[in-house]
XYZ file of N, CA and C in Angstrom:
873
model
N 26.699 -19.687 -5.566
C 26.314 -19.879 -6.956
C 27.326 -19.272 -7.910
N 28.563 -19.201 -7.497
C 29.577 -18.531 -8.313
C 29.944 -19.309 -9.566
N 29.692 -20.614 -9.606
C 30.108 -21.422 -10.755
C 28.965 -21.758 -11.701
N 27.813 -21.159 -11.513
C 26.685 -21.468 -12.381
C 26.633 -20.493 -13.546
N 25.882 -20.882 -14.589
C 25.729 -20.041 -15.768
C 24.260 -20.000 -16.159
N 23.967 -19.263 -17.224
C 22.583 -19.151 -17.676
C 22.005 -20.504 -18.076
N 22.864 -21.438 -18.479
C 22.391 -22.765 -18.869
C 21.848 -23.558 -17.690
N 22.187 -23.110 -16.474
C 21.707 -23.793 -15.278
C 20.318 -23.303 -14.852
N 19.794 -22.289 -15.530
C 18.484 -21.729 -15.191
C 17.395 -22.532 -15.889
N 16.444 -23.043 -15.141
C 15.318 -23.787 -15.712
C 14.012 -23.060 -15.372
N 13.059 -23.150 -16.286
C 11.756 -22.515 -16.126
C 10.689 -23.601 -16.056
N 9.768 -23.468 -15.123
C 8.650 -24.416 -15.013
C 7.411 -23.663 -14.569
N 6.252 -24.327 -14.683
C 5.008 -23.741 -14.219
C 5.057 -23.521 -12.700
N 4.480 -22.424 -12.267
C 4.427 -22.134 -10.835
C 3.370 -22.985 -10.153
N 3.617 -23.315 -8.912
C 2.644 -24.009 -8.065
C 2.375 -23.128 -6.844
N 1.229 -23.298 -6.257
C 0.862 -22.445 -5.121
C 1.897 -22.511 -4.007
N 2.494 -23.678 -3.817
C 3.479 -23.805 -2.735
C 4.771 -23.030 -3.010
N 4.939 -22.532 -4.238
C 6.100 -21.700 -4.560
C 5.930 -20.268 -4.077
N 4.696 -19.882 -3.738
C 4.388 -18.483 -3.459
C 5.184 -17.882 -2.290
N 5.369 -18.580 -1.156
C 6.128 -17.942 -0.065
C 7.548 -17.557 -0.472
N 8.270 -18.473 -1.122
C 9.645 -18.159 -1.526
C 9.663 -17.088 -2.612
N 8.758 -17.194 -3.591
C 8.731 -16.210 -4.675
C 8.259 -14.848 -4.167
N 7.342 -14.844 -3.197
C 6.901 -13.585 -2.615
C 8.022 -12.878 -1.887
N 8.852 -13.652 -1.186
C 10.005 -13.057 -0.497
C 10.987 -12.464 -1.505
N 11.211 -13.173 -2.614
C 12.087 -12.661 -3.670
C 11.502 -11.384 -4.267
N 10.192 -11.402 -4.516
C 9.506 -10.252 -5.089
C 9.688 -9.019 -4.202
N 9.465 -9.188 -2.910
C 9.613 -8.058 -1.988
C 11.050 -7.544 -1.978
N 12.013 -8.464 -1.872
C 13.418 -8.062 -1.805
C 13.851 -7.353 -3.082
N 13.408 -7.872 -4.233
C 13.812 -7.282 -5.508
C 13.282 -5.865 -5.654
N 11.986 -5.657 -5.358
C 11.406 -4.320 -5.470
C 11.997 -3.381 -4.426
N 12.177 -3.863 -3.201
C 12.721 -3.018 -2.144
C 14.129 -2.544 -2.490
N 14.930 -3.440 -3.050
C 16.326 -3.092 -3.343
C 16.429 -2.082 -4.477
N 15.753 -2.327 -5.593
C 15.875 -1.428 -6.733
C 15.231 -0.083 -6.441
N 14.084 -0.094 -5.754
C 13.425 1.173 -5.430
C 14.256 2.007 -4.470
N 14.819 1.353 -3.438
C 15.643 2.081 -2.468
C 16.879 2.667 -3.133
N 17.450 1.940 -4.090
C 18.642 2.429 -4.788
C 18.374 3.711 -5.557
N 17.113 3.930 -5.918
C 16.752 5.130 -6.678
C 15.928 6.117 -5.855
N 15.825 5.868 -4.549
C 15.151 6.810 -3.675
C 13.643 6.754 -3.700
N 13.073 5.579 -4.066
C 11.625 5.432 -4.112
C 11.175 4.387 -3.083
N 9.946 4.522 -2.556
C 9.443 3.523 -1.613
C 9.170 2.207 -2.320
N 9.214 1.120 -1.559
C 8.910 -0.191 -2.116
C 7.434 -0.252 -2.492
N 7.130 -0.988 -3.567
C 5.747 -1.137 -4.007
C 4.905 -1.915 -3.003
N 5.559 -2.690 -2.141
C 4.847 -3.516 -1.163
C 5.249 -3.111 0.253
N 4.284 -2.988 1.172
C 4.617 -2.566 2.534
C 5.335 -3.625 3.363
N 5.181 -4.919 2.994
C 5.822 -6.002 3.736
C 5.908 -7.220 2.835
N 6.754 -8.199 3.172
C 6.856 -9.422 2.353
C 5.553 -10.206 2.287
N 4.685 -10.065 3.288
C 3.446 -10.832 3.295
C 2.513 -10.445 2.150
N 2.599 -9.204 1.680
C 1.710 -8.762 0.603
C 2.019 -9.479 -0.708
N 3.272 -9.471 -1.197
C 3.533 -10.226 -2.424
C 3.373 -11.731 -2.262
N 3.595 -12.248 -1.064
C 3.351 -13.683 -0.842
C 1.879 -14.008 -1.052
N 0.999 -13.176 -0.523
C -0.430 -13.391 -0.702
C -0.856 -13.186 -2.140
N -0.299 -12.158 -2.780
C -0.617 -11.884 -4.178
C -0.217 -13.049 -5.064
N 1.012 -13.526 -4.927
C 1.475 -14.620 -5.778
C 0.750 -15.925 -5.471
N 0.368 -16.126 -4.237
C -0.413 -17.315 -3.907
C -1.719 -17.316 -4.694
N -2.352 -16.142 -4.788
C -3.608 -16.037 -5.538
C -3.376 -16.216 -7.030
N -2.340 -15.582 -7.557
C -2.083 -15.660 -8.999
C -1.634 -17.054 -9.410
N -0.781 -17.678 -8.608
C -0.268 -19.011 -8.946
C -1.389 -20.056 -8.975
N -2.464 -19.804 -8.267
C -3.551 -20.783 -8.202
C -4.748 -20.382 -9.065
N -4.623 -19.274 -9.813
C -5.744 -18.800 -10.632
C -5.661 -19.355 -12.051
N -6.762 -19.886 -12.597
C -6.749 -20.366 -13.986
C -6.684 -19.227 -15.004
N -6.872 -17.985 -14.559
C -6.838 -16.830 -15.460
C -5.437 -16.276 -15.666
N -4.473 -16.812 -14.922
C -3.106 -16.320 -15.018
C -2.153 -17.460 -15.370
N -1.231 -17.159 -16.270
C -0.154 -18.096 -16.596
C 1.059 -17.664 -15.784
N 1.537 -18.531 -14.921
C 2.626 -18.187 -14.009
C 3.759 -19.197 -14.114
N 4.972 -18.691 -14.152
C 6.151 -19.550 -14.225
C 7.159 -19.113 -13.174
N 8.011 -20.053 -12.796
C 9.107 -19.753 -11.872
C 10.420 -20.183 -12.505
N 11.499 -19.563 -12.030
C 12.845 -19.923 -12.458
C 13.570 -20.598 -11.300
N 14.318 -21.642 -11.633
C 15.103 -22.356 -10.632
C 16.551 -22.472 -11.075
N 17.447 -22.466 -10.108
C 18.858 -22.754 -10.327
C 19.273 -23.781 -9.285
N 19.651 -24.959 -9.760
C 20.057 -26.049 -8.879
C 18.993 -26.331 -7.819
N 17.729 -26.309 -8.255
C 16.617 -26.610 -7.366
C 16.153 -25.479 -6.478
N 16.803 -24.336 -6.578
C 16.436 -23.187 -5.740
C 15.656 -22.182 -6.572
N 14.536 -21.704 -6.039
C 13.738 -20.698 -6.719
C 14.485 -19.365 -6.758
N 14.527 -18.747 -7.949
C 15.261 -17.483 -8.086
C 14.437 -16.410 -8.798
N 13.165 -16.681 -9.110
C 12.362 -15.661 -9.758
C 11.027 -16.204 -10.216
N 10.163 -15.286 -10.634
C 8.833 -15.688 -11.112
C 8.287 -14.634 -12.060
N 7.287 -15.046 -12.826
C 6.615 -14.142 -13.760
C 5.158 -14.582 -13.894
N 4.253 -13.607 -14.008
C 2.829 -13.893 -14.147
C 2.266 -13.144 -15.345
N 1.260 -13.748 -15.998
C 0.626 -13.112 -17.141
C -0.882 -13.262 -17.066
N -1.583 -12.138 -17.100
C -3.040 -12.087 -17.067
C -3.573 -12.457 -18.450
N -4.413 -13.490 -18.519
C -4.942 -13.971 -19.795
C -6.448 -13.747 -19.915
N -6.994 -12.781 -19.210
C -8.439 -12.596 -19.191
C -8.975 -11.778 -20.366
N -8.124 -11.260 -21.239
C -8.580 -10.459 -22.375
C -7.750 -10.810 -23.606
N -8.111 -10.242 -24.750
C -7.353 -10.511 -25.980
C -5.958 -9.914 -25.905
N -5.767 -8.950 -25.016
C -4.445 -8.411 -24.711
C -3.982 -9.037 -23.400
N -2.794 -9.604 -23.398
C -2.243 -10.203 -22.182
C -1.447 -9.161 -21.402
N -1.505 -9.233 -20.091
C -0.779 -8.293 -19.247
C 0.224 -8.999 -18.368
N 1.483 -8.571 -18.425
C 2.554 -9.238 -17.688
C 2.876 -8.521 -16.379
N 3.099 -9.316 -15.344
C 3.563 -8.795 -14.075
C 2.820 -9.431 -12.895
N 3.453 -9.435 -11.718
C 4.812 -8.950 -11.503
C 5.857 -9.975 -11.954
N 6.966 -9.462 -12.469
C 8.118 -10.304 -12.783
C 9.256 -9.853 -11.880
N 9.842 -10.792 -11.170
C 10.945 -10.446 -10.269
C 12.006 -11.533 -10.287
N 13.229 -11.097 -10.025
C 14.387 -11.991 -10.012
C 15.174 -11.751 -8.733
N 15.639 -12.811 -8.130
C 16.500 -12.727 -6.950
C 17.685 -11.811 -7.259
N 17.891 -10.729 -6.472
C 19.013 -9.819 -6.742
C 20.370 -10.508 -6.773
N 20.477 -11.690 -6.157
C 21.765 -12.384 -6.132
C 22.111 -13.107 -7.414
N 21.159 -13.192 -8.369
C 21.431 -13.894 -9.629
C 21.042 -13.017 -10.816
N 21.356 -11.742 -10.726
C 20.901 -10.795 -11.737
C 21.597 -10.937 -13.090
N 22.700 -11.632 -13.175
C 23.452 -11.675 -14.437
C 23.417 -13.043 -15.114
N 22.372 -13.813 -14.847
C 22.262 -15.151 -15.445
C 21.187 -15.222 -16.524
N 20.586 -14.101 -16.876
C 19.545 -14.116 -17.898
C 18.222 -14.664 -17.403
N 17.998 -14.656 -16.084
C 16.773 -15.207 -15.529
C 15.556 -14.422 -16.018
N 15.642 -13.096 -15.978
C 14.522 -12.273 -16.412
C 14.151 -12.516 -17.860
N 15.170 -12.650 -18.698
C 14.918 -12.914 -20.111
C 14.210 -14.237 -20.332
N 14.609 -15.265 -19.591
C 13.967 -16.575 -19.747
C 12.540 -16.564 -19.227
N 12.293 -15.845 -18.137
C 10.935 -15.735 -17.617
C 10.031 -14.999 -18.603
N 10.571 -13.946 -19.211
C 9.791 -13.194 -20.194
C 9.547 -14.023 -21.451
N 10.555 -14.745 -21.890
C 10.405 -15.543 -23.109
C 9.332 -16.611 -22.935
N 9.270 -17.198 -21.754
C 8.235 -18.203 -21.489
C 6.851 -17.590 -21.613
N 6.672 -16.381 -21.083
C 5.369 -15.714 -21.167
C 5.034 -15.342 -22.604
N 6.011 -14.844 -23.348
C 5.754 -14.427 -24.732
C 5.431 -15.628 -25.620
N 6.092 -16.736 -25.386
C 5.776 -17.947 -26.151
C 4.364 -18.422 -25.833
N 3.971 -18.333 -24.589
C 2.614 -18.711 -24.195
C 1.597 -17.786 -24.882
N 1.849 -16.478 -24.866
C 0.926 -15.522 -25.487
C 0.801 -15.777 -26.979
N 1.918 -16.046 -27.629
C 1.901 -16.332 -29.066
C 1.125 -17.610 -29.348
N 1.348 -18.626 -28.537
C 0.674 -19.891 -28.736
C -0.826 -19.804 -28.545
N -1.270 -18.877 -27.714
C -2.702 -18.707 -27.469
C -3.335 -17.677 -28.406
N -2.527 -17.083 -29.273
C -3.055 -16.122 -30.234
C -3.423 -14.782 -29.644
N -2.736 -14.351 -28.594
C -3.003 -13.038 -28.011
C -2.725 -11.946 -29.036
N -3.594 -10.959 -29.104
C -3.414 -9.865 -30.065
C -2.235 -8.977 -29.692
N -1.895 -8.944 -28.425
C -0.780 -8.138 -27.961
C -0.455 -8.465 -26.525
N 0.677 -7.951 -26.078
C 1.131 -8.139 -24.700
C 1.559 -6.776 -24.173
N 1.188 -6.485 -22.948
C 1.546 -5.196 -22.350
C 2.050 -5.376 -20.928
N 2.746 -4.365 -20.459
C 3.250 -4.351 -19.090
C 3.505 -2.915 -18.680
N 3.638 -2.698 -17.386
C 4.013 -1.388 -16.850
C 5.343 -1.541 -16.140
N 6.275 -0.668 -16.492
C 7.661 -0.781 -16.056
C 8.087 0.466 -15.279
N 8.844 0.281 -14.199
C 9.372 1.416 -13.438
C 10.368 2.182 -14.296
N 10.098 3.454 -14.541
C 10.894 4.224 -15.502
C 12.354 4.377 -15.083
N 12.632 4.261 -13.779
C 14.009 4.408 -13.312
C 14.808 3.116 -13.395
N 14.153 2.019 -13.749
C 14.806 0.704 -13.745
C 15.390 0.431 -15.133
N 16.621 0.832 -15.327
C 17.256 0.719 -16.646
C 17.386 -0.720 -17.119
N 17.626 -1.633 -16.188
C 17.822 -3.028 -16.578
C 16.550 -3.612 -17.192
N 15.414 -3.420 -16.530
C 14.172 -3.974 -17.067
C 13.763 -3.259 -18.350
N 13.969 -1.945 -18.409
C 13.646 -1.213 -19.626
C 14.446 -1.752 -20.812
N 15.715 -2.006 -20.602
C 16.561 -2.529 -21.680
C 16.124 -3.924 -22.101
N 15.773 -4.772 -21.123
C 15.315 -6.119 -21.437
C 14.047 -6.081 -22.275
N 13.060 -5.321 -21.841
C 11.789 -5.288 -22.560
C 11.956 -4.693 -23.969
N 12.807 -3.697 -24.084
C 13.041 -3.104 -25.402
C 13.708 -4.104 -26.335
N 14.678 -4.856 -25.827
C 15.328 -5.877 -26.650
C 14.332 -6.939 -27.108
N 13.340 -7.219 -26.267
C 12.340 -8.241 -26.600
C 11.275 -7.731 -27.569
N 11.316 -6.450 -27.910
C 10.387 -5.905 -28.890
C 9.311 -4.984 -28.346
N 9.318 -4.718 -27.056
C 8.313 -3.826 -26.476
C 8.637 -2.367 -26.797
N 7.578 -1.587 -27.004
C 7.702 -0.150 -27.246
C 7.034 0.614 -26.111
N 7.598 1.757 -25.739
C 6.918 2.633 -24.785
C 5.740 3.284 -25.496
N 4.567 3.140 -24.921
C 3.371 3.755 -25.486
C 2.885 4.945 -24.669
N 3.174 4.925 -23.380
C 2.664 5.999 -22.527
C 3.504 6.149 -21.271
N 4.077 7.339 -21.031
C 4.703 7.596 -19.733
C 3.617 7.806 -18.688
N 3.849 7.299 -17.488
C 2.850 7.339 -16.430
C 3.433 7.963 -15.166
N 2.547 8.515 -14.345
C 2.918 8.956 -13.003
C 2.047 8.205 -12.011
N 2.672 7.542 -11.061
C 1.931 6.881 -9.990
C 1.613 7.930 -8.930
N 0.328 8.127 -8.635
C -0.121 9.175 -7.718
C -0.834 8.570 -6.511
N -0.654 9.219 -5.365
C -1.310 8.785 -4.138
C -1.726 10.020 -3.346
N -2.691 9.850 -2.459
C -3.124 10.955 -1.607
C -4.638 10.981 -1.460
N -5.136 11.988 -0.754
C -6.584 12.180 -0.550
C -7.044 13.374 -1.364
N -7.934 13.167 -2.329
C -8.387 14.291 -3.148
C -9.076 15.370 -2.305
N -8.778 16.626 -2.609
C -9.430 17.746 -1.930
C -10.869 17.862 -2.407
N -11.050 17.807 -3.718
C -12.388 17.877 -4.296
C -13.058 16.519 -4.147
N -14.248 16.493 -3.516
C -14.904 15.239 -3.175
C -16.075 14.899 -4.083
N -16.456 15.827 -4.955
C -17.583 15.571 -5.846
C -17.445 16.457 -7.073
N -17.761 15.900 -8.236
C -17.752 16.652 -9.486
C -19.190 16.900 -9.904
N -19.608 18.150 -10.034
C -21.002 18.451 -10.378
C -21.447 17.749 -11.655
N -22.677 17.225 -11.617
C -23.237 16.558 -12.776
C -22.881 15.098 -12.894
N -22.022 14.606 -12.003
C -21.577 13.207 -12.045
C -21.995 12.483 -10.770
N -22.474 11.276 -10.947
C -22.827 10.447 -9.800
C -22.030 9.142 -9.863
N -21.319 8.849 -8.782
C -20.505 7.635 -8.701
C -21.203 6.646 -7.774
N -21.264 5.393 -8.206
C -21.900 4.343 -7.394
C -21.183 3.028 -7.621
N -21.418 2.025 -6.750
C -20.834 0.698 -6.978
C -21.344 0.090 -8.279
N -20.485 -0.570 -9.007
C -20.882 -1.236 -10.251
C -21.660 -2.501 -9.945
N -22.593 -2.812 -10.816
C -23.414 -4.005 -10.677
C -23.274 -4.870 -11.928
N -23.649 -6.127 -11.808
C -23.550 -7.031 -12.949
C -24.325 -6.492 -14.151
N -25.430 -5.827 -13.908
C -26.240 -5.270 -14.994
C -25.508 -4.160 -15.759
N -24.413 -3.633 -15.188
C -23.652 -2.562 -15.843
C -22.604 -3.106 -16.816
N -22.379 -4.410 -16.821
C -21.281 -4.981 -17.591
C -21.347 -4.636 -19.071
N -22.506 -4.770 -19.685
C -22.609 -4.520 -21.115
C -22.228 -3.085 -21.457
N -22.731 -2.132 -20.693
C -22.426 -0.727 -20.953
C -20.939 -0.437 -20.745
N -20.352 -1.010 -19.713
C -18.929 -0.791 -19.438
C -18.060 -1.425 -20.518
N -18.414 -2.626 -20.937
C -17.631 -3.301 -21.974
C -17.733 -2.570 -23.308
N -18.917 -2.046 -23.611
C -19.077 -1.288 -24.845
C -18.244 -0.014 -24.802
N -18.195 0.625 -23.648
C -17.361 1.814 -23.472
C -15.891 1.479 -23.667
N -15.444 0.372 -23.085
C -14.046 -0.045 -23.236
C -13.709 -0.310 -24.699
N -14.617 -0.937 -25.425
C -14.357 -1.207 -26.843
C -14.259 0.086 -27.646
N -15.050 1.107 -27.277
C -14.963 2.393 -27.969
C -13.637 3.086 -27.685
N -13.173 2.987 -26.443
C -11.962 3.701 -26.047
C -10.697 2.947 -26.455
N -10.687 1.624 -26.238
C -9.458 0.840 -26.426
C -9.488 -0.132 -27.605
N -10.674 -0.445 -28.104
C -10.780 -1.426 -29.184
C -11.010 -2.837 -28.692
N -11.050 -3.054 -27.388
C -11.325 -4.368 -26.797
C -11.866 -4.129 -25.390
N -12.458 -5.154 -24.816
C -12.972 -4.999 -23.451
C -12.186 -5.879 -22.489
N -12.363 -5.596 -21.215
C -11.754 -6.384 -20.143
C -12.875 -6.902 -19.239
N -13.855 -7.516 -19.908
C -15.071 -7.932 -19.229
C -14.863 -8.930 -18.112
N -13.963 -9.896 -18.298
C -13.729 -10.893 -17.248
C -13.083 -10.243 -16.030
N -12.159 -9.344 -16.276
C -11.515 -8.584 -15.210
C -12.568 -7.784 -14.436
N -13.421 -7.065 -15.186
C -14.440 -6.228 -14.551
C -15.469 -7.066 -13.807
N -15.892 -8.187 -14.398
C -16.876 -9.048 -13.735
C -16.346 -9.541 -12.390
N -15.083 -9.902 -12.338
C -14.487 -10.343 -11.076
C -14.472 -9.199 -10.065
N -14.141 -7.987 -10.538
C -14.107 -6.828 -9.649
C -15.497 -6.515 -9.096
N -16.532 -6.700 -9.920
C -17.897 -6.484 -9.443
C -18.239 -7.493 -8.351
N -17.845 -8.754 -8.569
C -18.097 -9.777 -7.539
C -17.366 -9.437 -6.242
N -16.172 -8.876 -6.369
C -15.370 -8.534 -5.191
C -15.735 -7.181 -4.605
N -16.680 -6.491 -5.246
C -17.228 -5.218 -4.771
C -16.187 -4.099 -4.716
N -15.268 -4.104 -5.690
C -14.306 -2.999 -5.799
C -14.620 -2.077 -6.975
N -15.507 -2.510 -7.870
C -15.762 -1.764 -9.105
C -16.749 -0.617 -8.876
N -16.537 0.478 -9.620
C -17.387 1.655 -9.564
C -17.787 2.071 -10.973
N -18.920 2.753 -11.096
C -19.296 3.403 -12.347
C -19.627 4.849 -12.043
N -19.465 5.709 -13.057
C -19.889 7.101 -12.966
C -20.958 7.321 -14.016
N -22.012 8.043 -13.647
C -23.109 8.341 -14.554
C -23.252 9.850 -14.735
N -23.521 10.246 -15.965
C -23.898 11.626 -16.284
C -25.161 11.562 -17.125
N -26.132 12.385 -16.787
C -27.398 12.433 -17.514
C -28.040 11.052 -17.620
N -27.875 10.252 -16.563
C -28.557 8.978 -16.504
C -27.922 7.842 -17.280
N -26.712 8.026 -17.771
C -26.049 6.923 -18.481
C -24.623 6.768 -17.976
N -24.089 5.550 -18.115
C -22.735 5.256 -17.646
C -21.717 5.876 -18.601
N -20.839 6.707 -18.059
C -19.812 7.371 -18.860
C -18.390 7.019 -18.415
N -18.270 6.124 -17.440
C -16.962 5.685 -16.999
C -17.079 4.598 -15.954
N -16.022 3.830 -15.798
C -16.004 2.791 -14.764
C -14.577 2.557 -14.298
N -14.443 1.990 -13.128
C -13.146 1.565 -12.589
C -13.309 0.164 -12.034
N -12.441 -0.765 -12.434
C -12.479 -2.083 -11.802
C -12.078 -1.959 -10.340
N -11.176 -1.027 -10.079
C -10.762 -0.661 -8.722
C -9.880 0.562 -8.853
N -10.064 1.540 -7.993
C -9.184 2.710 -8.011
C -7.961 2.368 -7.176
N -7.060 1.631 -7.804
C -5.913 1.076 -7.113
C -4.829 0.707 -8.125
N -3.661 0.336 -7.618
C -2.508 -0.031 -8.440
C -2.848 -1.165 -9.399
N -3.685 -2.111 -8.939
C -4.033 -3.273 -9.754
C -5.363 -3.099 -10.485
N -5.963 -1.914 -10.431
C -7.229 -1.685 -11.100
C -7.076 -0.804 -12.325
N -7.974 -0.961 -13.301
C -7.953 -0.102 -14.486
C -9.236 0.710 -14.544
N -9.176 1.849 -15.232
C -10.302 2.773 -15.320
C -10.455 3.246 -16.756
N -11.689 3.298 -17.241
C -11.977 3.742 -18.603
C -13.161 4.697 -18.563
N -13.071 5.798 -19.323
C -14.134 6.795 -19.292
C -14.185 7.554 -20.616
N -15.291 8.267 -20.803
C -15.428 9.082 -22.009
C -14.556 10.327 -21.945
N -14.523 10.982 -20.774
C -13.833 12.261 -20.637
C -13.069 12.332 -19.322
N -12.223 13.350 -19.201
C -11.518 13.596 -17.950
C -12.477 13.885 -16.804
N -13.605 14.533 -17.103
C -14.576 14.848 -16.059
C -15.042 13.563 -15.372
N -15.274 12.525 -16.166
C -15.706 11.251 -15.598
C -14.618 10.635 -14.726
N -13.366 10.711 -15.189
C -12.261 10.206 -14.370
C -12.141 10.997 -13.077
N -12.280 12.310 -13.168
C -12.174 13.155 -11.982
C -13.240 12.787 -10.958
N -14.451 12.505 -11.435
C -15.524 12.119 -10.514
C -15.186 10.821 -9.801
N -14.655 9.845 -10.533
C -14.284 8.571 -9.920
C -13.168 8.768 -8.906
N -12.149 9.528 -9.282
C -11.013 9.756 -8.384
C -11.463 10.502 -7.129
N -12.314 11.520 -7.308
C -12.767 12.326 -6.178
C -13.601 11.534 -5.178
N -14.150 10.403 -5.623
C -15.034 9.622 -4.753
C -14.290 8.800 -3.710
N -12.976 8.722 -3.805
C -12.200 7.856 -2.910
C -11.318 8.670 -1.965
N -11.133 8.135 -0.754
C -10.247 8.784 0.218
C -8.780 8.487 -0.059
N -8.504 7.327 -0.644
C -7.132 6.928 -0.976
C -7.224 5.825 -2.008
N -6.068 5.375 -2.471
C -6.035 4.419 -3.571
C -5.165 3.228 -3.188
N -5.657 2.023 -3.508
C -4.993 0.800 -3.082
C -3.595 0.652 -3.625
N -2.696 0.132 -2.785
C -1.308 -0.060 -3.206
C -0.575 1.260 -3.318
N 0.467 1.329 -4.139
C 1.223 2.581 -4.290
C 0.383 3.735 -4.817
N -0.673 3.447 -5.601
C -1.511 4.537 -6.074
C -2.068 4.317 -7.464
N -2.601 5.395 -8.044
C -3.160 5.383 -9.389
C -2.077 5.639 -10.418
N -2.251 5.065 -11.618
C -1.323 5.291 -12.718
C -1.976 6.234 -13.715
N -1.472 7.455 -13.784
C -2.053 8.496 -14.622
C -1.148 8.756 -15.824
N -1.685 8.649 -17.053
C -0.885 8.973 -18.239
C -0.448 10.439 -18.192
N 0.850 10.701 -18.227
C 1.330 12.071 -18.057
C 1.088 12.943 -19.288
N 0.833 12.336 -20.453
C 0.479 13.155 -21.619
C -0.909 13.767 -21.466
N -1.713 13.224 -20.561
C -2.999 13.823 -20.243
C -2.747 14.921 -19.212
N -2.166 16.009 -19.688
C -1.717 17.074 -18.787
C -2.857 17.664 -17.977
N -4.040 17.798 -18.582
C -5.160 18.397 -17.872
C -5.555 17.542 -16.666
N -5.617 16.228 -16.858
C -5.969 15.345 -15.741
C -4.873 15.338 -14.695
N -3.622 15.237 -15.119
C -2.510 15.221 -14.171
C -2.491 16.513 -13.356
N -2.712 17.644 -14.008
C -2.720 18.932 -13.311
C -3.866 18.993 -12.307
N -5.036 18.479 -12.704
C -6.173 18.449 -11.781
C -5.838 17.607 -10.556
N -5.224 16.451 -10.768
C -4.851 15.583 -9.648
C -3.884 16.291 -8.700
N -2.866 16.936 -9.250
C -1.873 17.604 -8.415
C -2.472 18.793 -7.679
N -3.368 19.514 -8.339
C -4.021 20.654 -7.697
C -5.030 20.213 -6.647
N -5.392 18.928 -6.658
C -6.358 18.406 -5.692
C -5.706 17.540 -4.627
N -4.438 17.750 -4.394
C -3.789 17.145 -3.241
C -3.074 15.834 -3.468
N -3.122 15.278 -4.691
C -2.387 14.035 -4.942
C -0.922 14.354 -5.197
N -0.063 13.402 -4.898
C 1.373 13.594 -5.069
C 1.943 12.473 -5.934
N 3.041 12.771 -6.612
C 3.692 11.770 -7.451
C 4.543 10.855 -6.583
N 4.332 9.548 -6.730
C 5.109 8.557 -5.987
C 6.317 8.105 -6.793
N 6.097 7.796 -8.084
C 7.189 7.367 -8.945
C 6.767 7.441 -10.409
N 7.734 7.558 -11.329
C 7.423 7.537 -12.760
C 7.426 6.103 -13.286
N 6.562 5.809 -14.253
C 6.482 4.471 -14.827
C 6.214 4.587 -16.322
N 6.309 3.476 -17.022
C 6.054 3.439 -18.460
C 5.119 2.297 -18.804
N 4.124 2.564 -19.643
C 3.319 1.511 -20.235
C 4.001 1.093 -21.526
N 4.302 -0.211 -21.654
C 4.987 -0.730 -22.835
C 4.126 -1.814 -23.478
N 4.237 -1.944 -24.804
C 3.409 -2.924 -25.497
C 4.189 -3.644 -26.575
N 3.725 -4.848 -26.872
C 4.232 -5.674 -27.968
C 3.012 -6.178 -28.725
N 2.959 -5.966 -30.035
C 1.790 -6.377 -30.800
C 0.774 -5.255 -30.890
N -0.501 -5.631 -30.952
C -1.570 -4.662 -31.169
C -1.595 -3.575 -30.104
N -1.653 -2.324 -30.555
C -1.867 -1.202 -29.638
C -2.684 -0.143 -30.360
N -3.868 0.146 -29.831
C -4.712 1.206 -30.358
C -4.576 2.430 -29.467
N -4.292 3.577 -30.056
C -4.256 4.810 -29.276
C -5.638 5.016 -28.657
N -5.742 5.098 -27.334
C -7.061 5.208 -26.702
C -7.837 6.435 -27.175
N -9.141 6.247 -27.382
C -10.012 7.322 -27.854
C -10.911 7.788 -26.722
N -10.307 8.150 -25.606
C -11.060 8.564 -24.440
C -10.110 8.794 -23.282
N -10.637 8.795 -22.074
C -9.832 8.985 -20.872
C -9.678 7.644 -20.165
N -8.505 7.425 -19.560
C -8.250 6.095 -19.008
C -7.095 6.131 -18.017
N -7.072 5.109 -17.183
C -5.964 4.840 -16.274
C -5.652 3.358 -16.386
N -4.404 2.975 -16.635
C -4.080 1.549 -16.690
C -3.910 0.968 -15.296
N -3.943 -0.348 -15.230
C -3.538 -1.038 -14.007
C -2.032 -1.292 -14.118
N -1.432 -1.838 -13.076
C -0.012 -2.166 -13.130
C 0.253 -3.277 -14.152
N -0.796 -4.033 -14.530
C -0.655 -5.012 -15.600
C -0.619 -4.301 -16.959
N -1.628 -3.426 -17.190
C -1.714 -2.579 -18.382
C -3.032 -1.822 -18.335
């Protein structure tokens, strides 16, 4: 591909049959950049991103595009459209075509889609050590809103007094959505409803009322609560966390310190970035890798 240029890059809607090739690119891209900076890959094997992209490419809740050069797939991008705030990721580009503007074109397609649908804002989580992606997102208008630490491990403390954690039920949706609106200014009800159906969602109760919830205590799950105590109860209820780990806002020093003192370890630093509407959260929270 030595004679091609950015003009040879075309963007089209993703199809489910694109997932195996795009999943392989996704794994290779993350493995290469993470290894270059001394961090583990976000995915344990190529089969994981292949399965993930197969699900996203076929979901009506996600807008997914792929990039091609001379008929060959060289990258992909996905955008979660289940809330008034859109969440981007994963976006990956074949390491062999890094200087053709592929990432920029994939991002522009997503931003045009978000604008056309009237999204109030767009957010993403970016690996803090990845200078190339940070520069791209900043040029496109994204601002860093929150530095994050990805944490993994088995909590030493297994229960927080006064808090009861249980599986979330459909009847909990209204209370959880109202809590999200108080903390963030919007809810992620469709996301949470799906998590309840998939039996990954949890709620924490204090004094007989819901004071926090998690769609999943995992890399792809988000958590919202009134206080750090509620987050601590949710975190303490799990033996481990799906994927690379939980994303903890590092400005929440008290929560981060509690996590570290309870046996969790930092896997990698990340940044939450936003374009458009952003309300400073009025409570305790953990973003997903989307936002």
